[in-house]
Coordinates of C-alpha atoms and ligand atoms in Angstrom, one line a residue:
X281 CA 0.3 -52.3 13.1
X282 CA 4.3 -52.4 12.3
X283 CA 5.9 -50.0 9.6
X284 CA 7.6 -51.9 6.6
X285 CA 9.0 -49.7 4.9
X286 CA 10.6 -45.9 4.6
X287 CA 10.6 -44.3 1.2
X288 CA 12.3 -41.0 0.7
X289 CA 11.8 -38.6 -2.3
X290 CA 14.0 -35.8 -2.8
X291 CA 12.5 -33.5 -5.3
X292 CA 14.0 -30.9 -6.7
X293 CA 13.2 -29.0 -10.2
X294 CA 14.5 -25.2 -11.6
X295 CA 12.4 -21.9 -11.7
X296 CA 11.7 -19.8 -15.3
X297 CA 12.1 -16.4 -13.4
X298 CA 15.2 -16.7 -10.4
X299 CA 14.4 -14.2 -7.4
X300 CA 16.1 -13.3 -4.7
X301 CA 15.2 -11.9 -0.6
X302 CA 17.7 -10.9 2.2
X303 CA 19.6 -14.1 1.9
X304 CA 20.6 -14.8 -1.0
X305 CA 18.9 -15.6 -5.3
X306 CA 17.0 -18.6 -5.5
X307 CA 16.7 -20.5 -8.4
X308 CA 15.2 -23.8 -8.0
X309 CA 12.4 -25.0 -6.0
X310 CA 12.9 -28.4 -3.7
X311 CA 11.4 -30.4 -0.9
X312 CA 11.8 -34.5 0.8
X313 CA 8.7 -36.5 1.0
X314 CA 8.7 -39.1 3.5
X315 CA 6.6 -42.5 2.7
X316 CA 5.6 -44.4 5.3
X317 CA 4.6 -47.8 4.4
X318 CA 2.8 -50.5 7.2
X319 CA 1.7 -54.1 7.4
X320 CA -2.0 -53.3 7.7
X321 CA -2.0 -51.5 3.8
X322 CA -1.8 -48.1 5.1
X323 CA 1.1 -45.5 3.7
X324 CA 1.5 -42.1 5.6
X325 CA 3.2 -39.1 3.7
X326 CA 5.2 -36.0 5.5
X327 CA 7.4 -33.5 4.5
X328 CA 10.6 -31.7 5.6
X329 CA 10.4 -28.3 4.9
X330 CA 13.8 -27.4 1.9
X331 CA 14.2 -23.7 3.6
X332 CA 15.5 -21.2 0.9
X333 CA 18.7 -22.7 -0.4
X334 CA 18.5 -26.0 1.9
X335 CA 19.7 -28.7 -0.5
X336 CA 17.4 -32.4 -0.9
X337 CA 20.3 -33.9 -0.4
X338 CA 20.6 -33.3 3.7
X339 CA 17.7 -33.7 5.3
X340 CA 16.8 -36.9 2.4
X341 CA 20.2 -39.1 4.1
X342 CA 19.4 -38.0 7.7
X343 CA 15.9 -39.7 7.1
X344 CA 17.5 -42.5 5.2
X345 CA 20.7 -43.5 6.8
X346 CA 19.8 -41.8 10.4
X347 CA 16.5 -42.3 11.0
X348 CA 14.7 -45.4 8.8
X349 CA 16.7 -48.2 10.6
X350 CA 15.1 -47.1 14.1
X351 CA 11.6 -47.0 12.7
X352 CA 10.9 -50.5 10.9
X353 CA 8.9 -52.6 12.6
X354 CA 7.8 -50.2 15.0
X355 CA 3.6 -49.2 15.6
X356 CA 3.1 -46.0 14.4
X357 CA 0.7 -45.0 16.5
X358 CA 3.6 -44.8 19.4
X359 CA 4.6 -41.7 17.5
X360 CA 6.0 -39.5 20.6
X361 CA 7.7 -42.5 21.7
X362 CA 9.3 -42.4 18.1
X363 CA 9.6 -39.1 18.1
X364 CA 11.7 -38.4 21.9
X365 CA 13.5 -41.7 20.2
X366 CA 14.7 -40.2 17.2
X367 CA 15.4 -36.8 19.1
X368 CA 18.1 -38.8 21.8
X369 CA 19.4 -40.6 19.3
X370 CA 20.8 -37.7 17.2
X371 CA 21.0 -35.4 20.0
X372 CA 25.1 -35.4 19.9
X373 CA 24.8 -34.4 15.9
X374 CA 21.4 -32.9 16.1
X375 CA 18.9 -30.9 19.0
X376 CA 18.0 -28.7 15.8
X377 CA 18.4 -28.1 12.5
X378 CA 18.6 -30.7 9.9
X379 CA 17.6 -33.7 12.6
X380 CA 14.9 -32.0 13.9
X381 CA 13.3 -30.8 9.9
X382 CA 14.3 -34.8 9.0
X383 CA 12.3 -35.6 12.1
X384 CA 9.6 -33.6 11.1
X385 CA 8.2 -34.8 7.9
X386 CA 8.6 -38.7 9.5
X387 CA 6.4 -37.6 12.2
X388 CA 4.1 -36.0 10.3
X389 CA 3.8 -39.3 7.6
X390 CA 3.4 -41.4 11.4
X391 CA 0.2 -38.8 12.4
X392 CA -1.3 -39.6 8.2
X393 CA -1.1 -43.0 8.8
X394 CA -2.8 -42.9 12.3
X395 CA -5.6 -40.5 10.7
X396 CA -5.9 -42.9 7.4
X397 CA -6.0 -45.9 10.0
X398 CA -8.9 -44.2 12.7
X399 CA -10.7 -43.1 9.4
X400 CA -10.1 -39.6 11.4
X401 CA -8.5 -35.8 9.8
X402 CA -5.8 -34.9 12.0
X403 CA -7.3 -31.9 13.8
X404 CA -9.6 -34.6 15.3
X405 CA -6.5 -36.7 16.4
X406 CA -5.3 -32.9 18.1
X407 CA -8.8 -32.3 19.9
X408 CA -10.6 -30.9 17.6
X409 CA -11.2 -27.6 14.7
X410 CA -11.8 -24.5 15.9
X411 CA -12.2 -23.1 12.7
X412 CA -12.3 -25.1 9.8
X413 CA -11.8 -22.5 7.3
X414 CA -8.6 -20.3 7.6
X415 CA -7.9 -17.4 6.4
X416 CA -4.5 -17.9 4.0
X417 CA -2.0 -14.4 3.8
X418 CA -0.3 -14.1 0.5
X419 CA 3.6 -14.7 1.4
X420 CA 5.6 -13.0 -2.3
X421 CA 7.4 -10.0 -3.1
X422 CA 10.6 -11.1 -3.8
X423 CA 12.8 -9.2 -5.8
X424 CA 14.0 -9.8 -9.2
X425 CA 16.5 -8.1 -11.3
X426 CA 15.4 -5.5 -13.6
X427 CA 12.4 -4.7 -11.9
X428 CA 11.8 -1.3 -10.8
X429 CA 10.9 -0.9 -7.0
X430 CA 8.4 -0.2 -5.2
X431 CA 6.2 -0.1 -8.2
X432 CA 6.9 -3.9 -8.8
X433 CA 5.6 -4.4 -5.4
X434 CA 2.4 -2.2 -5.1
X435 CA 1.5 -4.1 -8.6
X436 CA 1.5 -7.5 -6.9
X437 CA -0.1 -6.3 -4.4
X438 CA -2.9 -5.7 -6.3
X439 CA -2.8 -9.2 -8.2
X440 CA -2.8 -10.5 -4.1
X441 CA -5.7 -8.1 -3.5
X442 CA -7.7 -9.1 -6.9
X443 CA -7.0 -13.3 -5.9
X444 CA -9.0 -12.7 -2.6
X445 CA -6.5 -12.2 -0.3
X446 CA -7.3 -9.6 2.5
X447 CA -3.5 -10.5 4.4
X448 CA 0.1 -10.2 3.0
X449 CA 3.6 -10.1 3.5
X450 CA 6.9 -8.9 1.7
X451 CA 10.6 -9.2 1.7
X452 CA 12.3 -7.2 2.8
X453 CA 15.8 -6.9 4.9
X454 CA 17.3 -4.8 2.1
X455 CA 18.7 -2.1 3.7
X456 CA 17.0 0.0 6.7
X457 CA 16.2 3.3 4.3
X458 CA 15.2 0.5 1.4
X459 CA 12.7 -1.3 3.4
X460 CA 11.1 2.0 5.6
X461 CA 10.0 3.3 2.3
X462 CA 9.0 0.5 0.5
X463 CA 7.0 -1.3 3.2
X464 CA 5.1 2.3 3.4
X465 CA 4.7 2.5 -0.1
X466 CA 2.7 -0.6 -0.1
X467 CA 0.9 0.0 3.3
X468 CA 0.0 3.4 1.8
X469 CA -1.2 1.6 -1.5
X470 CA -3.4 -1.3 0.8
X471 CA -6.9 -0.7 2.1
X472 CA -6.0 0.0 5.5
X473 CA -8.3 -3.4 6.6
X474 CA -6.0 -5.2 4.8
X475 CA -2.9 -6.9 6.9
X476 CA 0.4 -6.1 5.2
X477 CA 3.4 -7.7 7.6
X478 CA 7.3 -7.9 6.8
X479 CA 9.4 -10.4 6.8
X480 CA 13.5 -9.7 7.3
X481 CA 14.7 -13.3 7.3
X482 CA 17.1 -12.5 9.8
X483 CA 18.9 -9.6 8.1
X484 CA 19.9 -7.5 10.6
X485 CA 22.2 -6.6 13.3
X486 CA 20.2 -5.5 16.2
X487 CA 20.7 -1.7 15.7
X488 CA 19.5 -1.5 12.3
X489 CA 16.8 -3.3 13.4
X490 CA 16.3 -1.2 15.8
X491 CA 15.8 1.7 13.3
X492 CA 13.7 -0.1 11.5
X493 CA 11.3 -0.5 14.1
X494 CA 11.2 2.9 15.2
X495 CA 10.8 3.9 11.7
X496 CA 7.8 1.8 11.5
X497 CA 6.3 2.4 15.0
X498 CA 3.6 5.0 13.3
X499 CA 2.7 2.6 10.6
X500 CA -0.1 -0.4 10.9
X501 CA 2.3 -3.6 10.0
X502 CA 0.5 -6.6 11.8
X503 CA 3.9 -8.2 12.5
X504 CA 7.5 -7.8 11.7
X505 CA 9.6 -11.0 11.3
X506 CA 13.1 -12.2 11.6
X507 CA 14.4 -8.8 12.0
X508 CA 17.6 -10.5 13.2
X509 CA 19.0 -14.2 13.6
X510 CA 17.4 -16.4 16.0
X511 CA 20.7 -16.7 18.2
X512 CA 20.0 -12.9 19.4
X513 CA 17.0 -13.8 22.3
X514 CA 17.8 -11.1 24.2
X515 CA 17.7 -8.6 20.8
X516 CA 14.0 -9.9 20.0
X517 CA 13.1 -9.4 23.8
X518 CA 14.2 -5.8 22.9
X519 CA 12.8 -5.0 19.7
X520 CA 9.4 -6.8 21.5
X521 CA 9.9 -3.8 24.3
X522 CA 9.8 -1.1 21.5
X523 CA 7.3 -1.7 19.2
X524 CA 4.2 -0.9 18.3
X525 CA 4.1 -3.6 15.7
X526 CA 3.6 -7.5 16.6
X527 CA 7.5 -9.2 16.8
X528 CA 7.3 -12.7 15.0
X529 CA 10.2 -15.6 14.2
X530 CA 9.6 -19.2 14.3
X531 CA 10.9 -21.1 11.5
X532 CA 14.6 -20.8 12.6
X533 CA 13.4 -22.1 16.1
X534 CA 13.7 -26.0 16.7
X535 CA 11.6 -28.4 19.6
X536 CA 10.1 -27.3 22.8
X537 CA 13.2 -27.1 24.5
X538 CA 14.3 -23.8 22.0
X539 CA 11.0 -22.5 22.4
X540 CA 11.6 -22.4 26.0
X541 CA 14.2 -19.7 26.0
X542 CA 11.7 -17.0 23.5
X543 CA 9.0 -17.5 25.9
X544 CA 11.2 -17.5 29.0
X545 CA 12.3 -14.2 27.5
X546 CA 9.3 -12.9 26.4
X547 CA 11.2 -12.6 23.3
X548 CA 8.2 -12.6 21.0
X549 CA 4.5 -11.8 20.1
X550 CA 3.9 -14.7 17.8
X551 CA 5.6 -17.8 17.2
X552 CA 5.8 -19.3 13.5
X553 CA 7.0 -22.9 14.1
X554 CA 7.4 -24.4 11.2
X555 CA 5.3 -27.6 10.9
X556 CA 8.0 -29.5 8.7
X557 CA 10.9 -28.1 10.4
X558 CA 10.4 -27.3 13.6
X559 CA 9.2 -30.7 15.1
X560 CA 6.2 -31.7 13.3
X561 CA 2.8 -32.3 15.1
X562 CA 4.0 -34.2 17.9
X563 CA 6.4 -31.3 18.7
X564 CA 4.2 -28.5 17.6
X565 CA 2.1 -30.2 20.1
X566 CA 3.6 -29.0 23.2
X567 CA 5.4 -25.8 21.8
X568 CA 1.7 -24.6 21.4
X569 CA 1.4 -26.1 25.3
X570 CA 3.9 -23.7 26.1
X571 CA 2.5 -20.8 23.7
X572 CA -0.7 -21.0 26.0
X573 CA 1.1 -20.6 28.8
X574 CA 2.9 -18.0 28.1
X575 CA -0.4 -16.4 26.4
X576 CA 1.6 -16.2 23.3
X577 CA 0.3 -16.4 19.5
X578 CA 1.0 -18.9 17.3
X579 CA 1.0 -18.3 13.4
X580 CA 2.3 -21.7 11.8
X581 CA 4.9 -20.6 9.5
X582 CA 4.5 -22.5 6.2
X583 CA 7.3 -22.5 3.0
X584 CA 7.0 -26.2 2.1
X585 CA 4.7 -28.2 -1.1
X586 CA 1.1 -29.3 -0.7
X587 CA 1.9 -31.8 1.7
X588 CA 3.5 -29.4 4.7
X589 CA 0.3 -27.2 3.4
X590 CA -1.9 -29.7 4.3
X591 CA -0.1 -30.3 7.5
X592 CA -0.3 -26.8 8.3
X593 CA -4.2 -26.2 7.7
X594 CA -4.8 -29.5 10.5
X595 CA -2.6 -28.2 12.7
X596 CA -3.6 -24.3 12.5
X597 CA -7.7 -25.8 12.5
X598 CA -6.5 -27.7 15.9
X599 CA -4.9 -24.1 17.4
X600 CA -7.0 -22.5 20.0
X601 CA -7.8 -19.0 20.3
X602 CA -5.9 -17.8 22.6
X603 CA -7.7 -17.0 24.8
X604 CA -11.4 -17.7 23.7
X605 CA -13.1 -14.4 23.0
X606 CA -15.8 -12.9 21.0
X607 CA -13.2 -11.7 18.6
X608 CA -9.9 -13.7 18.9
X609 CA -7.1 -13.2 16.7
X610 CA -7.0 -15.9 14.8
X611 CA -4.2 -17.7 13.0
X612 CA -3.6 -17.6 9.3
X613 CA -2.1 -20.0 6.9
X614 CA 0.6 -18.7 5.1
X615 CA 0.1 -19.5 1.5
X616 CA 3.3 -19.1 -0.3
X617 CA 2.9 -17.3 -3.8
X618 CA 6.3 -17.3 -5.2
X619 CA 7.0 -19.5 -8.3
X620 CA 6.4 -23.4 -7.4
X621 CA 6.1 -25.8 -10.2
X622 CA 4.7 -28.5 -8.4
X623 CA 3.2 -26.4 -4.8
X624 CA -0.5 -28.4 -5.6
X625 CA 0.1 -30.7 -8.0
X626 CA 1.8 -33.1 -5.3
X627 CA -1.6 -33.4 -3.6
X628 CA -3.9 -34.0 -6.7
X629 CA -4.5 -29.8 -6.0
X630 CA -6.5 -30.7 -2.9
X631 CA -6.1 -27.2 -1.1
X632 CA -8.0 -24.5 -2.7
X633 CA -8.5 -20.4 -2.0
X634 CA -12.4 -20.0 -2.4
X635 CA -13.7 -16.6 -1.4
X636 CA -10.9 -15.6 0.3
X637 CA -10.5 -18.8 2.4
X638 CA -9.0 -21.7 2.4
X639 CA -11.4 -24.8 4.1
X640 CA -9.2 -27.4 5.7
X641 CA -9.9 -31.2 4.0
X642 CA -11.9 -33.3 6.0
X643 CA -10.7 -37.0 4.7
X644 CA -8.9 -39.2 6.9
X645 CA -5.0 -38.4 8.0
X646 CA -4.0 -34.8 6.1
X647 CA -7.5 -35.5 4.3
X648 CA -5.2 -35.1 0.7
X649 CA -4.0 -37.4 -2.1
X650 CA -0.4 -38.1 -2.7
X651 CA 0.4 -37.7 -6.3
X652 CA 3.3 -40.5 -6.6
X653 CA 3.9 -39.2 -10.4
X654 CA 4.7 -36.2 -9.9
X655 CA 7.0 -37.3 -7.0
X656 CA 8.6 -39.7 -9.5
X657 CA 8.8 -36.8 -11.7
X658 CA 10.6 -34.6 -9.6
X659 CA 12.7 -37.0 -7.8
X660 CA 16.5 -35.9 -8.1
X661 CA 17.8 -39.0 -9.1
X662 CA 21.5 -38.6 -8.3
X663 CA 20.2 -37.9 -4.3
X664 CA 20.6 -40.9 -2.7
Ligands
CA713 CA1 10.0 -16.1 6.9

């Protein structure tokens, strides 16, 4: 089988309501499809994540310009020969970053097509499910102006708690005495069964994180992530040595070779790779490799449309307990809550939260449907 053809959609469209977390407002939501076309009929789709205020535009014309030419005519099942292909090429602009989330959503398309072409879901392609329903945590709580805080936030907590979801996490990285209070305000307003976590995006220097830590050390938050940027390894390895609370970051952190230094460090108590960011499966591959050696947890971090979704739930089904127990702690999906006009509808709404759970597709490749309307749709014309 030879690839033909590389199509990329950059799609892009505004939000009603703008919010805003630690880094800055957002008003629009975005993402690049990838569209793998081959001689033998079948046509792979993968996405690179659009992080908060990532423009289309970047990752779209590293797929396009950097990437495509290297890739026609090539069999897609040689995708880690692809992959390490892409990666050398682009290393002297690249090791990270935009190469590596443009890298990403062709490599996940390349894994589709194998799965479409073996008749196969992807977790069997990874070695099998260990669990093929997941359970999702509600990722939300931005801020908005004119809201009044933390009652805004105990109120969606409830609408999380009333949709089925038992897991949850907030913004925060406001301010050390703004976040204490409110992350306490909802844990105290949770059933305490139910996992409330915090997410900082990077927020902090390392002695405000440390603060925050300590002021959290009596509190049950399941994990605490991005307290500070990912450059500070030796910061997380010492906010890891101080808490009482799981230490997570992940979707800053690009390829095997990045992870290296956390676990080296014993920087961290989960990892959140990013499946459209940080490498896709080929790369998320052997970062969990190295999570399992260094006995490390690994909850996917997820930000992306139905596609990186659907990605996600193969991958996370393919993730083994680590290690095998009676009761393991199992990873979640992170199912993204904030406004998202076209989150499902990209995949014909093939992911759905039934009783709490979300049950990963069984068809061949990412085992959903491409909706090439709505990718038409939303396609930002003046991209490319
Ligand atoms: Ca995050």
């Amino acid at each position: 089988m030879k690839i033909t053809e590389i199509n990329v959609y950059p799609i892009e469209t505004p939000i009603e309501q703008e919010f805003y977390y630690s880094m800055g407002y957002v008003d629009k939501r975005a993402s690049v499809i990838v569209e793998v076309v081959t001689d033998e009929g079948y046509v792979g789709y993968g996405e690179s994540l659009c992080h908060g205020q990532q423009p289309v535009e970047a990752s779209a014309a590293m797929i396009q310009y950097g990437y495509a030419p290297l890739i026609v005519g090539k069999d897609p099942f040689q995708r880690d020969i692809i992959w390490e292909t892409l990666y050398n090429r682009s290393r002297p602009y690249g090791q990270g970053g935009i190469a590596v989330n443009a890298l990403s959503g062709v490599d996940i398309a390349l894994w589709d097509i194998v799965g479409k072409a073996t008749g196969q879901p992807i977790y069997q392609l990874l070695g099998g499910a260990y669990r093929i329903e997941i359970t999702p945590y509600a990722t939300g709580f931005h801020r908005k102006e004119g809201l009044k805080y933390p009652e805004a936030l105990i109120e969606e907590a409830h609408r999380h708690l009333d949709n089925g979801f038992r897991a949850m996490k907030m913004k925060a990285g406001f301010g050390v005495e703004d976040d204490i209070q409110t992350i306490k305000a909802v844990r105290d307003a949770l059933p305490d069964d139910v996992r409330l976590m915090a997410d900082f995006n990077g927020a902090y220097d390392l002695g405000s994180a440390k603060r925050i830590v300590h002021g959290l050390n009596e509190d049950s938050i399941f994990f605490l992530e991005e307290l500070i940027p990912p450059e500070d390894l030796e910061g997380y390895a010492y906010l890891r040595s101080i808490s009482h609370n799981y230490i997570a970051a992940g979707e800053n952190i690009f390829t095997k070779i990045r992870y290296k230094d956390f676990f080296e460090k014993r920087a961290l108590d989960i990892i959140q790779p990013d499946i459209s960011s940080s490498g896709g499966f080929t790369e998320l591959k052997k970062i969990l490799a190295l999570a399992q050696a260094y006995n490390t947890l690994m909850f996917p971090h997820v930000w992306g449309s139905g596609v990186s979704m659907a990605a996600a739930l193969q991958f996370i089904a393919a993730v083994p307990p680590m290690p095998i127990s009676i009761h393991p702690l199992e990873p979640m999906l992170e199912y993204d809550h904030a406004q998202h006009p076209f989150r499902l509808d990209i995949i014909c709404n093939g992911i759905r939260l039934e009783n709490g759970k979300v049950t990963v597709p069984s068809g061949p490749g990412l085992g959903v449907t491409v909706d090439k309307d709505i990718l038409e749709h939303y396609r930002k014309k003046s991209a490319l």
